[in-house]
Amino acid sequence: RGEWAAISKITTKSILGRSNRRFLYAMYRQEYLELISRGENERAFSFLHKKLKPLEAQSKAQANKNEFADLCYLLTCKSVHDAPSFRNWDAATARDKLA
């Protein structure tokens, strides 16, 4: 489990401003995927609406234009790997990419 509360506090301070919306999207996407992978779908649903939905436009900058739809789809799946955008997703590797 990551220290998401501490990371969120640091990265959402006003000094980061709007220029880091892509980073926030990537960070929140990672946290969301980890919630899904642990089977915490109720928390994931709330997180999707509170944190990721406001940054949905950032998903359009991703190579896969269907990524946000796949994030939503994951709420109905048994595994993160059931969604096409995340078939090869691995928590540790994805965290390394954020760092």
XYZ file of C-alpha atoms in Angstrom:
99
model
C 0.000 0.000 0.000
C 1.205 3.442 -0.850
C 1.234 6.500 1.323
C -1.371 8.123 -0.920
C -2.608 10.673 1.635
C 0.891 12.080 2.132
C 1.652 12.108 -1.575
C -1.653 13.776 -2.389
C -1.056 16.457 0.222
C 2.351 17.288 -1.243
C 1.333 17.245 -4.907
C -1.922 19.173 -4.633
C -0.467 22.218 -2.899
C -1.026 25.453 -4.783
C 2.654 25.744 -5.702
C 2.150 22.942 -8.206
C -0.721 24.708 -9.918
C -2.452 23.581 -13.088
C 0.696 22.555 -14.936
C 0.787 19.289 -13.044
C -2.739 18.118 -13.839
C -1.257 15.308 -15.945
C 0.838 14.156 -13.018
C -2.161 14.325 -10.688
C -4.181 12.281 -13.160
C -1.406 9.653 -13.358
C -1.066 9.554 -9.585
C -4.809 9.274 -8.992
C -5.104 6.649 -11.734
C -2.458 4.570 -9.952
C -4.195 4.894 -6.597
C -7.521 3.983 -8.203
C -6.058 0.918 -9.930
C -4.598 -0.239 -6.630
C -8.017 0.116 -4.982
C -9.544 -1.988 -7.759
C -6.785 -4.599 -7.492
C -7.497 -4.981 -3.761
C -11.219 -5.385 -4.425
C -12.127 -2.099 -2.733
C -14.729 -1.226 -5.358
C -16.895 1.008 -3.148
C -13.906 3.166 -2.276
C -12.795 3.046 -5.910
C -16.225 4.253 -7.090
C -16.117 7.234 -4.746
C -12.489 7.946 -5.671
C -13.313 7.848 -9.379
C -15.976 10.504 -8.971
C -14.123 12.751 -6.539
C -10.576 12.607 -7.881
C -10.425 11.227 -11.413
C -13.607 12.565 -13.010
C -12.504 16.224 -12.598
C -9.293 15.302 -14.455
C -10.970 13.269 -17.202
C -9.666 15.641 -19.878
C -6.132 14.554 -18.959
C -6.969 11.020 -20.050
C -7.382 12.315 -23.597
C -3.657 13.111 -23.596
C -2.888 9.403 -23.078
C -1.993 7.159 -25.997
C -5.158 5.155 -25.382
C -8.127 7.473 -25.857
C -10.427 4.912 -24.203
C -8.517 4.875 -20.948
C -11.089 6.765 -18.873
C -13.876 4.522 -20.141
C -11.764 1.524 -19.134
C -11.253 3.020 -15.671
C -15.028 3.174 -15.303
C -15.418 -0.326 -16.732
C -13.094 -1.705 -14.056
C -15.802 -1.197 -11.447
C -17.622 -4.125 -13.051
C -14.571 -6.363 -13.484
C -12.956 -8.979 -11.293
C -9.425 -7.869 -12.117
C -7.594 -4.763 -13.310
C -6.348 -6.888 -16.190
C -9.883 -7.367 -17.554
C -9.858 -3.877 -19.093
C -7.986 -3.524 -22.395
C -6.046 -0.450 -21.254
C -4.649 -2.247 -18.223
C -4.031 -5.814 -19.391
C -0.313 -5.497 -18.629
C -0.630 -3.258 -15.569
C 1.568 -4.064 -12.591
C 1.410 -1.966 -9.408
C 5.153 -1.942 -8.715
C 6.131 -1.125 -12.295
C 3.534 1.618 -12.544
C 4.731 3.152 -9.276
C 8.299 3.175 -10.573
C 7.132 5.086 -13.640
C 5.516 7.737 -11.421
C 8.760 8.262 -9.525
